[in-house]
Short mmCIF file of C-alpha atoms in Angstrom, two decimals:
data_model
loop_
_atom_site.label_atom_id
_atom_site.label_comp_id
_atom_site.label_asym_id
_atom_site.label_seq_id
_atom_site.Cartn_x
_atom_site.Cartn_y
_atom_site.Cartn_z
CA MET U 1 71.01 73.63 94.18
CA PRO U 2 73.03 70.69 92.74
CA TRP U 3 74.51 68.39 95.35
CA THR U 4 77.90 68.88 93.70
CA VAL U 5 77.83 72.56 94.68
CA LEU U 6 77.15 71.73 98.33
CA ALA U 7 79.70 68.92 98.37
CA GLY U 8 82.29 71.12 96.69
CA ALA U 9 81.71 73.90 99.19
CA ALA U 10 81.96 71.56 102.18
CA ALA U 11 85.13 69.90 100.91
CA GLY U 12 86.54 73.30 99.99
CA GLY U 13 85.94 74.58 103.49
CA VAL U 14 87.80 71.61 104.97
CA ALA U 15 90.69 72.04 102.53
CA GLY U 16 90.68 75.76 103.25
CA GLY U 17 91.08 75.03 106.94
CA LEU U 18 94.13 72.88 106.25
CA LEU U 19 95.50 75.56 103.95
CA TRP U 20 94.98 78.20 106.62
CA ARG U 21 96.90 76.16 109.18
CA TRP U 22 99.91 76.28 106.87
CA LEU U 23 99.60 79.85 105.59
CA ARG U 24 99.26 81.37 109.05
CA THR U 25 102.76 80.11 109.90
CA GLY U 26 104.26 82.19 107.08
CA ASP U 27 106.36 79.18 106.12
CA TYR U 28 106.22 80.17 102.45
CA ARG U 29 108.04 83.45 103.11
CA ILE U 30 111.76 83.78 102.46
CA GLU U 31 114.31 86.29 103.68
CA GLU U 32 114.17 88.40 100.52
CA ASP U 33 110.40 88.85 100.72
CA HIS U 34 108.66 92.04 101.75
CA PRO U 35 105.31 90.76 103.09
CA ARG U 36 102.24 92.89 102.41
CA LEU U 37 99.53 90.90 104.20
CA SER U 38 98.91 90.20 107.88
CA LEU U 39 98.99 86.50 108.71
CA ASP U 40 96.19 87.19 111.19
CA ARG U 41 93.87 87.54 108.21
CA SER U 42 94.90 84.29 106.56
CA TRP U 43 91.67 82.71 107.88
CA LEU U 44 90.01 84.37 104.87
CA VAL U 45 91.24 81.48 102.76
CA ILE U 46 88.68 79.20 104.45
CA PRO U 47 85.47 80.83 103.11
CA THR U 48 87.24 81.61 99.84
CA ALA U 49 88.19 77.95 99.36
CA ALA U 50 84.60 76.97 100.17
CA ALA U 51 83.37 79.39 97.50
CA GLY U 52 85.88 77.99 95.02
CA GLY U 53 84.75 74.46 95.78
CA ALA U 54 81.13 75.48 95.27
CA LEU U 55 81.97 77.07 91.93
CA ALA U 56 83.60 73.85 90.74
CA GLY U 57 80.33 72.08 91.47
CA VAL U 58 78.45 74.00 88.77
CA LEU U 59 80.15 71.90 86.08
CA THR U 60 77.85 69.12 84.90
CA ASP U 61 80.60 66.55 84.32
CA PRO U 62 81.57 65.28 87.80
CA TRP U 63 85.09 64.38 86.67
CA LEU U 64 85.73 67.84 85.29
CA ALA U 65 84.14 69.27 88.43
CA ALA U 66 86.70 67.35 90.48
CA ALA U 67 89.51 68.80 88.36
CA ALA U 68 88.07 72.30 88.74
CA TRP U 69 87.83 71.77 92.50
CA ILE U 70 91.54 70.96 92.67
CA TYR U 71 92.35 74.00 90.55
CA LEU U 72 90.15 76.50 92.37
CA VAL U 73 90.91 75.41 95.92
CA GLY U 74 94.63 75.28 95.18
CA ALA U 75 94.38 78.68 93.53
CA VAL U 76 93.21 80.22 96.79
CA GLY U 77 96.59 79.55 98.34
CA VAL U 78 98.38 80.86 95.26
CA VAL U 79 96.38 84.10 95.36
CA TRP U 80 97.16 84.67 99.05
CA ILE U 81 100.89 84.06 98.60
CA ASP U 82 101.17 86.16 95.44
CA LEU U 83 99.35 89.08 97.03
CA ASP U 84 101.55 88.79 100.11
CA VAL U 85 105.04 88.32 98.65
CA HIS U 86 104.54 88.74 94.88
CA ARG U 87 105.76 85.22 94.17
CA VAL U 88 104.24 81.93 93.10
CA PRO U 89 106.42 79.39 94.97
CA ASP U 90 107.67 76.40 92.99
CA ARG U 91 107.01 74.05 95.91
CA VAL U 92 103.31 74.92 95.71
CA LEU U 93 103.21 74.39 91.95
CA ARG U 94 105.07 71.08 92.25
CA ARG U 95 102.18 69.67 94.28
CA TRP U 96 99.29 71.48 92.65
CA ALA U 97 100.11 70.91 88.97
CA PRO U 98 100.55 67.09 89.16
CA ALA U 99 97.34 66.77 91.17
CA LEU U 100 95.45 68.72 88.51
CA LEU U 101 97.04 66.73 85.68
CA ALA U 102 96.01 63.48 87.38
CA ALA U 103 92.44 64.79 87.69
CA VAL U 104 92.34 65.75 84.00
CA LEU U 105 93.71 62.32 83.07
CA LEU U 106 90.98 60.71 85.15
CA ALA U 107 88.35 62.91 83.52
CA ALA U 108 89.59 61.85 80.09
CA ALA U 109 89.64 58.16 81.01
CA ALA U 110 86.41 57.92 83.00
CA GLY U 111 84.32 60.85 81.81
CA THR U 112 82.04 61.15 78.81
CA THR U 113 84.22 63.55 76.84
CA GLY U 114 87.01 61.12 75.90
CA TRP U 115 90.73 61.60 75.42
CA GLY U 116 90.21 64.75 73.39
CA VAL U 117 89.90 66.56 76.71
CA LEU U 118 93.47 65.66 77.61
CA VAL U 119 94.83 66.70 74.22
CA THR U 120 93.08 70.07 74.36
CA ALA U 121 94.17 70.60 77.96
CA LEU U 122 97.83 69.95 77.15
CA LEU U 123 97.73 72.17 74.05
CA ALA U 124 96.06 74.97 76.00
CA ALA U 125 98.62 74.65 78.80
CA ALA U 126 101.44 74.97 76.28
CA ALA U 127 99.76 77.89 74.51
CA MET U 128 99.11 79.89 77.67
CA ALA U 129 102.59 79.21 79.03
CA ALA U 130 104.09 80.32 75.71
CA LEU U 131 102.04 83.53 75.70
CA PHE U 132 103.11 84.45 79.21
CA LEU U 133 106.72 83.46 78.50
CA VAL U 134 106.79 86.04 75.71
CA LEU U 135 105.41 88.61 78.16
CA ALA U 136 108.03 87.58 80.72
CA VAL U 137 110.81 88.06 78.16
CA VAL U 138 109.68 91.62 77.47
CA GLY U 139 109.61 92.20 81.20
CA SER U 140 105.95 92.53 82.10
CA MET U 141 105.52 89.13 83.80
CA GLY U 142 107.46 86.91 86.17
CA LEU U 143 108.34 83.27 85.61
CA GLY U 144 105.90 82.33 88.36
CA ASP U 145 103.13 83.81 86.22
CA VAL U 146 104.34 81.72 83.27
CA LYS U 147 104.07 78.52 85.30
CA LEU U 148 100.70 79.56 86.72
CA ALA U 149 99.45 80.25 83.18
CA GLY U 150 100.45 76.73 82.19
CA VAL U 151 98.51 75.21 85.08
CA THR U 152 95.54 77.43 84.28
CA GLY U 153 95.66 76.46 80.61
CA LEU U 154 95.56 72.81 81.63
CA MET U 155 92.33 73.40 83.56
CA LEU U 156 90.62 75.64 81.03
CA GLY U 157 91.70 73.50 78.08
CA ALA U 158 89.84 70.58 79.63
CA LEU U 159 86.70 72.70 79.30
CA GLY U 160 87.38 73.67 75.69
CA TRP U 161 88.95 76.49 73.71
CA SER U 162 86.04 78.80 74.46
CA ALA U 163 86.90 78.57 78.16
CA VAL U 164 90.56 79.26 77.39
CA THR U 165 89.65 82.38 75.41
CA THR U 166 87.27 83.59 78.12
CA GLY U 167 89.85 82.99 80.83
CA VAL U 168 92.65 84.83 79.03
CA VAL U 169 90.50 87.84 78.11
CA ALA U 170 88.92 88.06 81.57
CA GLY U 171 92.32 87.64 83.22
CA PHE U 172 93.87 90.52 81.33
CA GLY U 173 90.74 92.56 82.02
CA ALA U 174 91.05 91.88 85.75
CA GLY U 175 94.74 92.78 85.60
CA ALA U 176 93.94 96.08 83.87
CA VAL U 177 91.37 96.95 86.54
CA ALA U 178 93.88 96.12 89.30
CA ALA U 179 96.57 98.24 87.64
CA LEU U 180 94.17 101.18 87.31
CA TRP U 181 93.20 100.82 90.98
CA LEU U 182 96.87 100.94 92.01
CA LEU U 183 97.45 104.06 89.91
CA VAL U 184 94.43 105.76 91.48
CA ARG U 185 95.88 104.95 94.91
CA GLY U 186 99.10 106.70 94.00
CA ALA U 187 101.29 103.89 92.70
CA SER U 188 103.79 104.69 89.96
CA ARG U 189 103.85 103.09 86.53
CA ASP U 190 106.89 101.11 87.68
CA SER U 191 105.07 99.57 90.67
CA HIS U 192 104.90 95.78 90.60
CA LEU U 193 101.50 94.17 90.12
CA ALA U 194 100.88 90.64 91.36
CA PHE U 195 99.28 89.24 88.20
CA GLY U 196 98.60 85.75 89.54
CA PRO U 197 95.26 86.72 91.12
CA ALA U 198 94.12 88.23 87.81
CA ILE U 199 94.93 84.99 85.97
CA ILE U 200 92.92 83.03 88.52
CA ILE U 201 89.98 85.45 88.48
CA GLY U 202 89.83 85.05 84.71
CA ALA U 203 89.89 81.27 85.08
CA ALA U 204 87.15 81.33 87.70
CA LEU U 205 84.93 83.39 85.41
CA ALA U 206 85.61 80.98 82.55
CA ILE U 207 84.70 77.99 84.74
CA ALA U 208 81.51 79.74 85.85
CA ARG U 209 80.58 80.48 82.23
CA ALA U 210 81.24 76.87 81.23
CA GLY U 211 79.08 75.62 84.09
CA PHE U 212 76.15 77.95 83.62
CA THR U 213 76.02 77.87 79.83
CA GLY U 214 76.68 74.15 79.59
#
């Protein structure tokens, strides 16, 4: 097992512990929210963050692995919050997105792939945000999903257009499965689906594919 996988998992576990200390307070909730998750189960973010950190470690470029670590570990908090209150808070994105951008900049400057990585990442971020903005206009997505798509495009674009394509297709596939599951459980067609987790699942699969296929 590559040392980057072990290091990513260990660091992810530590970060997950810090994330749990914040999430368990419910500080992200606002008066208009209708919480769906028990804060007593927020400890689940610890092993999940460790798994995300380990997944980042499968990338062969250590600089891109660091960027993926920031994306995946941060995404754990986004998934929890979106499942709980069906929102992606701006204050989370304001910290997460700049940290990821800095990591991608560092990967472009210090890695072996050159500045093309940054260009592709920015183009992919714009493309994914534009796609989800169109979906938001027609009413099937929220603006939080648009912003999350932009952050996700930044990460996947750093890995190449193949990763972007994989992430988008897998994300919509995961969303379709989740929607079908809700319908089977008796939800109506008008029931709201938190799509953020599906976007992140798609991204995680794309990162895994990039790592294992090289």
